PDB file of C-alpha atoms in Angstrom:
ATOM      1  CA  UNK A  22       3.253 -14.401 -14.416  1.00 59.00           C
ATOM      2  CA  UNK A  23       3.952 -10.580 -14.819  1.00 88.00           C
ATOM      3  CA  UNK A  24       6.602  -9.265 -12.635  1.00 94.00           C
ATOM      4  CA  UNK A  25       5.330  -7.212  -9.708  1.00 97.00           C
ATOM      5  CA  UNK A  26       6.620  -3.527  -9.591  1.00 98.00           C
ATOM      6  CA  UNK A  27       7.321  -1.589  -6.424  1.00 98.00           C
ATOM      7  CA  UNK A  28       7.551   2.161  -6.966  1.00 98.00           C
ATOM      8  CA  UNK A  29       9.724   3.685  -4.310  1.00 98.00           C
ATOM      9  CA  UNK A  30      11.567   6.891  -3.232  1.00 98.00           C
ATOM     10  CA  UNK A  31      15.078   6.711  -1.846  1.00 95.00           C
ATOM     11  CA  UNK A  32      15.080   7.615   1.873  1.00 95.00           C
ATOM     12  CA  UNK A  33      11.409   6.523   2.307  1.00 97.00           C
ATOM     13  CA  UNK A  34      11.256   4.551   5.562  1.00 97.00           C
ATOM     14  CA  UNK A  35       8.024   2.677   4.391  1.00 97.00           C
ATOM     15  CA  UNK A  36       9.716   1.772   1.104  1.00 98.00           C
ATOM     16  CA  UNK A  37      12.644   0.296   2.976  1.00 97.00           C
ATOM     17  CA  UNK A  38      10.020  -1.651   5.140  1.00 98.00           C
ATOM     18  CA  UNK A  39       8.281  -2.950   2.040  1.00 98.00           C
ATOM     19  CA  UNK A  40      11.577  -3.969   0.310  1.00 98.00           C
ATOM     20  CA  UNK A  41      12.615  -5.841   3.511  1.00 97.00           C
ATOM     21  CA  UNK A  42       9.170  -7.601   3.688  1.00 98.00           C
ATOM     22  CA  UNK A  43       9.299  -8.758  -0.093  1.00 97.00           C
ATOM     23  CA  UNK A  44      12.820  -9.799   0.332  1.00 97.00           C
ATOM     24  CA  UNK A  45      12.204 -11.848   3.534  1.00 97.00           C
ATOM     25  CA  UNK A  46       9.209 -13.460   1.727  1.00 96.00           C
ATOM     26  CA  UNK A  47      11.172 -14.224  -1.477  1.00 96.00           C
ATOM     27  CA  UNK A  48       8.783 -12.128  -3.604  1.00 96.00           C
ATOM     28  CA  UNK A  49      10.664 -11.161  -6.758  1.00 95.00           C
ATOM     29  CA  UNK A  50       9.699  -7.786  -7.946  1.00 96.00           C
ATOM     30  CA  UNK A  51      11.005  -4.864 -10.081  1.00 97.00           C
ATOM     31  CA  UNK A  52      11.830  -1.770  -8.050  1.00 98.00           C
ATOM     32  CA  UNK A  53      11.401   1.656  -9.720  1.00 98.00           C
ATOM     33  CA  UNK A  54      12.795   4.816  -8.092  1.00 98.00           C
ATOM     34  CA  UNK A  55      10.464   7.601  -8.971  1.00 98.00           C
ATOM     35  CA  UNK A  56      12.297  10.655  -7.639  1.00 97.00           C
ATOM     36  CA  UNK A  57      15.152  10.207 -10.141  1.00 96.00           C
ATOM     37  CA  UNK A  58      12.981   8.886 -13.115  1.00 98.00           C
ATOM     38  CA  UNK A  59      10.034  11.135 -14.360  1.00 97.00           C
ATOM     39  CA  UNK A  60       8.886   8.278 -16.565  1.00 98.00           C
ATOM     40  CA  UNK A  61       8.547   6.011 -13.609  1.00 98.00           C
ATOM     41  CA  UNK A  62       6.793   8.717 -11.654  1.00 98.00           C
ATOM     42  CA  UNK A  63       4.340   9.346 -14.442  1.00 98.00           C
ATOM     43  CA  UNK A  64       3.635   5.526 -14.682  1.00 97.00           C
ATOM     44  CA  UNK A  65       2.940   5.312 -10.901  1.00 98.00           C
ATOM     45  CA  UNK A  66       0.606   8.397 -11.105  1.00 98.00           C
ATOM     46  CA  UNK A  67      -1.311   6.947 -14.056  1.00 97.00           C
ATOM     47  CA  UNK A  68      -1.614   3.580 -12.165  1.00 96.00           C
ATOM     48  CA  UNK A  69      -2.516   4.903  -8.788  1.00 96.00           C
ATOM     49  CA  UNK A  70      -3.699   8.383  -9.066  1.00 97.00           C
ATOM     50  CA  UNK A  71      -1.167   9.649  -6.574  1.00 97.00           C
ATOM     51  CA  UNK A  72       2.473  10.506  -5.961  1.00 97.00           C
ATOM     52  CA  UNK A  73       3.166   8.665  -2.620  1.00 97.00           C
ATOM     53  CA  UNK A  74       5.324   5.633  -2.073  1.00 98.00           C
ATOM     54  CA  UNK A  75       5.737   2.719  -1.835  1.00 98.00           C
ATOM     55  CA  UNK A  76       3.211   1.771  -4.500  1.00 98.00           C
ATOM     56  CA  UNK A  77       2.848  -1.912  -5.469  1.00 98.00           C
ATOM     57  CA  UNK A  78       1.430  -2.974  -8.912  1.00 97.00           C
ATOM     58  CA  UNK A  79       0.740  -6.305 -10.331  1.00 97.00           C
ATOM     59  CA  UNK A  80      -1.717  -6.310 -13.125  1.00 93.00           C
ATOM     60  CA  UNK A  81      -4.890  -4.694 -11.865  1.00 94.00           C
ATOM     61  CA  UNK A  82      -3.878  -5.167  -8.187  1.00 97.00           C
ATOM     62  CA  UNK A  83      -2.618  -1.750  -7.088  1.00 97.00           C
ATOM     63  CA  UNK A  84      -1.853  -0.815  -3.483  1.00 98.00           C
ATOM     64  CA  UNK A  85      -0.670   2.811  -3.130  1.00 97.00           C
ATOM     65  CA  UNK A  86       1.107   4.649  -0.244  1.00 97.00           C
ATOM     66  CA  UNK A  87       1.017   1.748   2.209  1.00 97.00           C
ATOM     67  CA  UNK A  88       2.923   0.221   5.171  1.00 96.00           C
ATOM     68  CA  UNK A  89       3.227  -3.601   5.381  1.00 97.00           C
ATOM     69  CA  UNK A  90       0.188  -3.918   7.503  1.00 97.00           C
ATOM     70  CA  UNK A  91      -1.983  -2.179   4.878  1.00 97.00           C
ATOM     71  CA  UNK A  92      -0.379  -4.143   2.105  1.00 98.00           C
ATOM     72  CA  UNK A  93      -1.377  -7.332   3.832  1.00 97.00           C
ATOM     73  CA  UNK A  94      -4.865  -6.268   4.526  1.00 97.00           C
ATOM     74  CA  UNK A  95      -5.265  -5.412   0.783  1.00 97.00           C
ATOM     75  CA  UNK A  96      -3.568  -8.650  -0.177  1.00 97.00           C
ATOM     76  CA  UNK A  97      -6.079 -10.531   2.031  1.00 96.00           C
ATOM     77  CA  UNK A  98      -8.839  -9.186  -0.132  1.00 97.00           C
ATOM     78  CA  UNK A  99      -7.278 -10.588  -3.256  1.00 97.00           C
ATOM     79  CA  UNK A 100      -6.600 -14.354  -2.609  1.00 96.00           C
ATOM     80  CA  UNK A 101      -5.635 -14.935  -6.285  1.00 95.00           C
ATOM     81  CA  UNK A 102      -2.888 -12.371  -6.055  1.00 96.00           C
ATOM     82  CA  UNK A 103      -1.838 -13.658  -2.718  1.00 96.00           C
ATOM     83  CA  UNK A 104      -1.435 -17.097  -4.228  1.00 95.00           C
ATOM     84  CA  UNK A 105       0.274 -15.730  -7.297  1.00 95.00           C
ATOM     85  CA  UNK A 106       2.827 -14.121  -5.111  1.00 95.00           C
ATOM     86  CA  UNK A 107       3.307 -17.222  -2.961  1.00 93.00           C
ATOM     87  CA  UNK A 108       2.313 -15.499   0.254  1.00 94.00           C
TER      88      UNK A 108
END
């Protein structure tokens, strides 16, 4: 399984909420801070077409600029990804 990536900005309350959700549900992911790393920002923009965080990426499943409720709604539309993440 590829490791999910969560693009975040320090100080972003939605990022903090997302990180707490993934931690509470034992979802292992790589966190990439985009304000301090232009390469990560460029990757996120290329994947999602926007600059807002949090942005979650796993293969072709991309959820950009979300709160946890929006993430869960997107995840419910992708049962294979939901199973892959163990959620």
